[in-house]
Amino acid sequence: MTALVRLVNVEKIYKTGAVAFTALRGVSLELAEGDFVAVMGPSGSGKSTLLHLLGGLDRPSAGRIEVRDAVLSAMNETALAKFRRTHIGFIFQFFNLIDNLTVQANIELPALLQSGRERKAVRQRANALMERLGILDQARKHPWELSGGQQQRVAIARALINQPTLLLADEPTGNLDSKSGQEVLHILRECNAQGQTILMVTHDASAAAQAKHVIFIRDGRLVEEMPGVDVQRIAQFMITLTET
Ligand SMILES: Nc1ncnc2c1ncn2[C@@H]1O[C@H](COP(=O)(O)OP(=O)(O)O)[C@@H](O)[C@H]1O
Ligand SMILES: [Mg+2]
């Protein structure tokens, strides 16, 4: 079986003035279609950098990134932007919704930005997503009228509206109370059960344990990989990563 996502020796060097900082040091990784992978690692280890590169928000300094047939590492800015719109859904810790748009408009926006989408079809899909995520009765409200958990569900619906090849989540439960966090994880698991490929950065071992696989990075290197089931083992490994 061919991998949906493939990273080969990916490096990322940030240059600020005369100072260069290497955030990723030769990461190689494959994700199968339908996988649900959690990324763990100490703060500053390169987790968000990895996510940004996979989502085409930034380009690697060296190495190769492929998502399905697209070679991201060879794309210019225009091609990357198109790739992002077509293939990637993002979910962030702080939701990043547009405050002066309604819930419905937030969710529909990425689809309406795609050329050739019919308004009616977009509306139908948005309604179906809102119903599935339990926020249909919030459609006409604005993000600031919702709880954190509801806002994150809106963000998930927005991320799914274009049926992305890959759903990327950067600490999606990091700003939620534990009950809302569990609801969000439940939704992500359901999406995955329906075939959605997901990569999720998290600090939380119990969140990571919901994924099929967990990968650990430290100082820009992939250091361990394990199945998602065993929350104790995940938590223990995180402790050794942070302490040693
Ligand atoms: N745009 C940037 N410019 C310079 N350094 C950056 C930039 N983004 C991240 N870094 C640095 O790269 C390292 C990894 O960052 P990041 O990927 O955000 O880590 P994590 O998400 O694991 O906390 C950190 O030391 C951070 O300071
Ligand atoms: Mg981060």
Coordinates of C-alpha atoms and ligand atoms in Angstrom, one line a residue:
M1 CA 0.0 0.0 0.0
T2 CA 1.3 3.4 -0.9
A3 CA 1.4 6.1 1.9
L4 CA -1.0 9.1 1.7
V5 CA 1.6 11.3 3.3
R6 CA 5.4 10.9 3.0
L7 CA 8.2 12.9 4.5
V8 CA 11.7 12.1 3.6
N9 CA 14.6 13.7 5.6
V10 CA 12.7 16.9 6.2
E11 CA 14.6 19.8 7.6
K12 CA 13.4 23.2 8.7
I13 CA 15.7 26.0 9.5
Y14 CA 14.3 29.3 10.7
K15 CA 16.5 32.3 10.0
T16 CA 15.9 35.5 12.0
G17 CA 18.5 38.1 11.1
A18 CA 21.9 36.5 11.5
V19 CA 20.6 33.7 13.7
A20 CA 19.5 30.4 12.3
F21 CA 17.5 27.9 14.3
T22 CA 17.0 24.3 13.2
A23 CA 13.5 23.2 14.2
L24 CA 13.4 19.9 12.3
R25 CA 16.5 17.8 11.7
G26 CA 15.8 15.1 9.2
V27 CA 12.3 13.8 9.9
S28 CA 11.1 10.9 7.8
L29 CA 7.6 9.7 8.3
E30 CA 4.7 7.9 6.4
L31 CA 1.0 8.1 7.1
A32 CA -1.4 5.7 5.6
E33 CA -4.8 6.8 4.3
G34 CA -7.3 6.6 7.2
D35 CA -4.7 6.9 9.8
F36 CA -5.1 8.9 13.0
V37 CA -1.7 10.0 14.3
A38 CA -1.0 12.0 17.5
V39 CA 2.2 14.0 17.7
M40 CA 3.7 14.6 21.2
G41 CA 6.9 16.2 22.4
P42 CA 8.2 18.9 24.7
S43 CA 7.4 22.5 24.0
G44 CA 9.6 23.8 21.2
S45 CA 10.4 20.4 19.8
G46 CA 9.0 21.2 16.4
K47 CA 5.5 19.8 16.5
S48 CA 3.8 22.9 15.1
T49 CA 6.5 23.3 12.5
L50 CA 5.8 19.7 11.3
L51 CA 2.1 20.5 11.0
H52 CA 2.7 23.7 9.1
L53 CA 4.9 22.0 6.6
L54 CA 2.4 19.2 6.1
G55 CA -0.4 21.7 5.6
G56 CA 1.6 23.8 3.1
L57 CA 1.7 26.8 5.3
D58 CA 5.5 26.8 5.1
R59 CA 8.1 25.0 3.1
P60 CA 10.9 22.7 4.3
S61 CA 14.5 23.9 4.0
A62 CA 15.5 20.5 2.8
G63 CA 13.9 17.1 2.2
R64 CA 10.8 16.0 0.4
I65 CA 7.1 16.2 1.4
E66 CA 4.4 14.4 -0.6
V67 CA 0.7 14.3 0.0
R68 CA -1.0 11.8 -2.3
D69 CA 0.4 12.9 -5.7
A70 CA 1.4 16.4 -4.7
V71 CA 5.1 17.2 -4.0
L72 CA 4.8 20.1 -1.6
S73 CA 8.5 20.6 -1.2
A74 CA 8.7 21.5 -4.9
M75 CA 5.7 23.9 -5.0
N76 CA 5.8 27.7 -5.3
E77 CA 3.5 29.9 -3.0
T78 CA 0.6 29.9 -5.5
A79 CA 0.6 26.1 -5.9
L80 CA 0.9 25.7 -2.1
A81 CA -2.1 28.0 -1.5
K82 CA -4.2 26.0 -3.9
F83 CA -3.0 22.7 -2.4
R84 CA -4.0 24.0 1.1
R85 CA -7.5 25.1 0.0
T86 CA -8.2 21.8 -1.8
H87 CA -6.5 19.2 0.5
I88 CA -6.1 20.5 4.0
G89 CA -8.4 21.2 6.9
F90 CA -6.9 23.0 9.9
I91 CA -8.0 23.1 13.6
F92 CA -6.2 25.3 16.1
Q93 CA -6.0 25.6 19.8
F94 CA -7.7 29.0 19.8
F95 CA -10.3 28.1 17.1
N96 CA -9.4 31.1 14.8
L97 CA -13.0 31.7 13.8
I98 CA -14.0 35.0 12.2
D99 CA -15.9 36.9 14.9
N100 CA -18.1 39.1 12.7
L101 CA -19.4 36.2 10.6
T102 CA -22.1 33.8 11.8
V103 CA -21.4 30.2 12.6
Q104 CA -22.9 29.2 9.3
A105 CA -20.9 31.8 7.3
N106 CA -17.7 30.7 9.1
I107 CA -18.3 27.1 8.0
E108 CA -19.3 27.9 4.4
L109 CA -16.5 30.4 3.7
P110 CA -13.7 27.9 2.7
A111 CA -16.2 26.3 0.3
L112 CA -17.4 29.6 -1.2
L113 CA -13.7 30.5 -1.8
Q114 CA -13.3 27.5 -4.1
S115 CA -14.3 28.2 -7.6
G116 CA -17.2 26.5 -9.1
R117 CA -19.0 25.6 -5.9
E118 CA -22.8 26.1 -5.9
R119 CA -24.2 28.0 -3.0
K120 CA -27.0 25.6 -2.5
A121 CA -24.7 22.6 -2.4
V122 CA -22.4 24.4 0.1
R123 CA -25.3 25.3 2.3
Q124 CA -26.6 21.7 2.3
R125 CA -23.2 20.4 3.3
A126 CA -22.7 23.0 6.0
N127 CA -26.1 22.1 7.4
A128 CA -25.3 18.4 7.4
L129 CA -22.0 19.1 9.2
M130 CA -23.7 21.3 11.8
E131 CA -26.3 18.7 12.4
R132 CA -23.6 16.0 12.8
L133 CA -21.6 18.1 15.2
G134 CA -24.6 19.2 17.3
I135 CA -24.4 22.9 16.4
L136 CA -27.3 23.3 14.0
D137 CA -29.2 25.4 16.5
Q138 CA -26.2 27.8 16.7
A139 CA -26.1 28.5 13.0
R140 CA -27.1 32.2 13.2
K141 CA -25.0 33.1 16.2
H142 CA -21.6 34.6 16.2
P143 CA -18.5 32.8 17.6
W144 CA -18.3 35.1 20.6
E145 CA -21.8 33.9 21.7
L146 CA -20.6 30.3 21.9
S147 CA -18.7 28.2 24.5
G148 CA -15.2 27.1 23.7
G149 CA -16.4 23.6 23.0
Q150 CA -19.0 24.9 20.6
Q151 CA -16.5 27.1 18.9
Q152 CA -14.1 24.2 18.3
R153 CA -17.0 22.2 16.8
V154 CA -17.6 25.1 14.4
A155 CA -13.9 25.1 13.5
I156 CA -14.1 21.3 12.9
A157 CA -17.1 21.8 10.6
R158 CA -15.2 24.6 8.7
A159 CA -12.1 22.3 8.4
L160 CA -14.3 19.5 7.0
I161 CA -16.4 21.5 4.5
N162 CA -14.1 20.9 1.6
Q163 CA -13.7 17.2 2.4
P164 CA -9.9 17.5 3.0
T165 CA -7.5 14.8 2.2
L166 CA -5.8 15.5 5.5
L167 CA -7.2 17.0 8.7
L168 CA -4.5 18.8 10.8
A169 CA -5.1 19.7 14.4
D170 CA -2.7 21.7 16.6
E171 CA -3.6 21.1 20.3
P172 CA -7.4 21.1 19.5
T173 CA -8.3 20.4 23.1
G174 CA -5.6 22.7 24.6
N175 CA -8.0 25.5 25.4
L176 CA -11.0 23.4 26.4
D177 CA -12.4 22.1 29.7
S178 CA -12.0 18.3 30.0
K179 CA -15.7 17.5 29.1
S180 CA -15.6 19.7 25.9
G181 CA -12.1 18.3 25.1
Q182 CA -13.5 14.8 25.3
E183 CA -16.4 15.7 23.0
V184 CA -14.0 17.1 20.4
L185 CA -11.8 14.0 20.6
H186 CA -15.0 11.9 20.2
I187 CA -15.8 13.9 17.0
L188 CA -12.3 13.4 15.7
R189 CA -12.5 9.7 16.3
E190 CA -15.9 9.5 14.5
C191 CA -14.4 11.4 11.5
N192 CA -11.5 9.0 11.5
A193 CA -13.9 6.0 11.6
Q194 CA -15.5 7.4 8.5
G195 CA -12.2 7.4 6.7
Q196 CA -10.8 10.9 7.5
T197 CA -7.0 10.9 7.9
I198 CA -5.9 13.0 10.9
L199 CA -2.7 14.3 12.3
M200 CA -3.1 15.9 15.8
V201 CA -0.6 17.6 18.0
T202 CA -1.3 17.3 21.7
H203 CA 0.3 17.7 25.1
D204 CA -2.3 15.4 26.6
A205 CA -1.5 11.7 26.9
S206 CA -5.2 10.8 27.2
A207 CA -5.9 12.7 24.0
A208 CA -3.0 11.0 22.2
A209 CA -4.3 7.6 23.4
Q210 CA -7.4 8.2 21.3
A211 CA -5.3 8.1 18.1
K212 CA -4.2 4.9 16.3
H213 CA -0.5 5.8 16.5
V214 CA 1.5 8.2 18.6
I215 CA 4.8 9.7 17.4
F216 CA 7.2 11.5 19.7
I217 CA 9.6 14.3 18.7
R218 CA 12.3 16.0 20.6
D219 CA 14.7 18.7 19.4
G220 CA 13.4 18.3 15.8
R221 CA 13.9 14.6 15.6
L222 CA 11.4 11.7 15.6
V223 CA 12.4 9.6 18.6
E224 CA 9.7 7.0 19.2
E225 CA 6.5 5.6 17.8
M226 CA 3.8 3.5 19.6
P227 CA 0.2 2.5 19.2
G228 CA -2.4 4.8 20.7
V229 CA -4.1 2.5 23.1
D230 CA -1.9 2.6 26.2
V231 CA -2.3 5.9 28.0
Q232 CA 0.1 4.9 30.8
R233 CA 2.9 4.1 28.4
I234 CA 2.3 7.3 26.5
A235 CA 2.4 9.4 29.6
Q236 CA 5.5 7.6 30.9
F237 CA 7.3 8.1 27.7
M238 CA 6.5 11.9 27.7
I239 CA 7.9 12.1 31.2
T240 CA 11.2 10.5 30.2
L241 CA 11.3 12.8 27.1
T242 CA 10.9 15.9 29.2
E243 CA 13.3 14.8 32.0
T244 CA 16.2 13.3 30.2
Ligands
LIG1 N1 8.7 31.5 12.5 C1 9.7 31.2 13.4 N2 10.9 31.8 13.4 C2 11.9 31.5 14.2 N3 11.9 30.4 15.0 C3 10.7 29.7 15.1 C4 9.6 30.0 14.2 N4 8.6 29.2 14.5 C5 9.1 28.3 15.4 N5 10.4 28.6 15.8 C6 11.2 27.9 16.7 O1 11.3 26.6 16.3 C7 11.2 25.7 17.4 C8 10.1 24.7 17.3 O2 8.9 25.5 17.3 P1 7.4 24.8 17.2 O3 7.4 23.9 16.0 O4 6.4 25.9 17.3 O5 7.5 23.9 18.5 P2 6.3 23.1 19.3 O6 5.0 23.3 18.5 O7 6.7 21.7 19.4 O8 6.2 23.8 20.6 C9 11.1 26.6 18.7 O9 12.3 26.7 19.3 C10 10.6 27.9 18.1 O10 11.0 29.0 18.9
MG2 MG 3.2 24.2 18.9

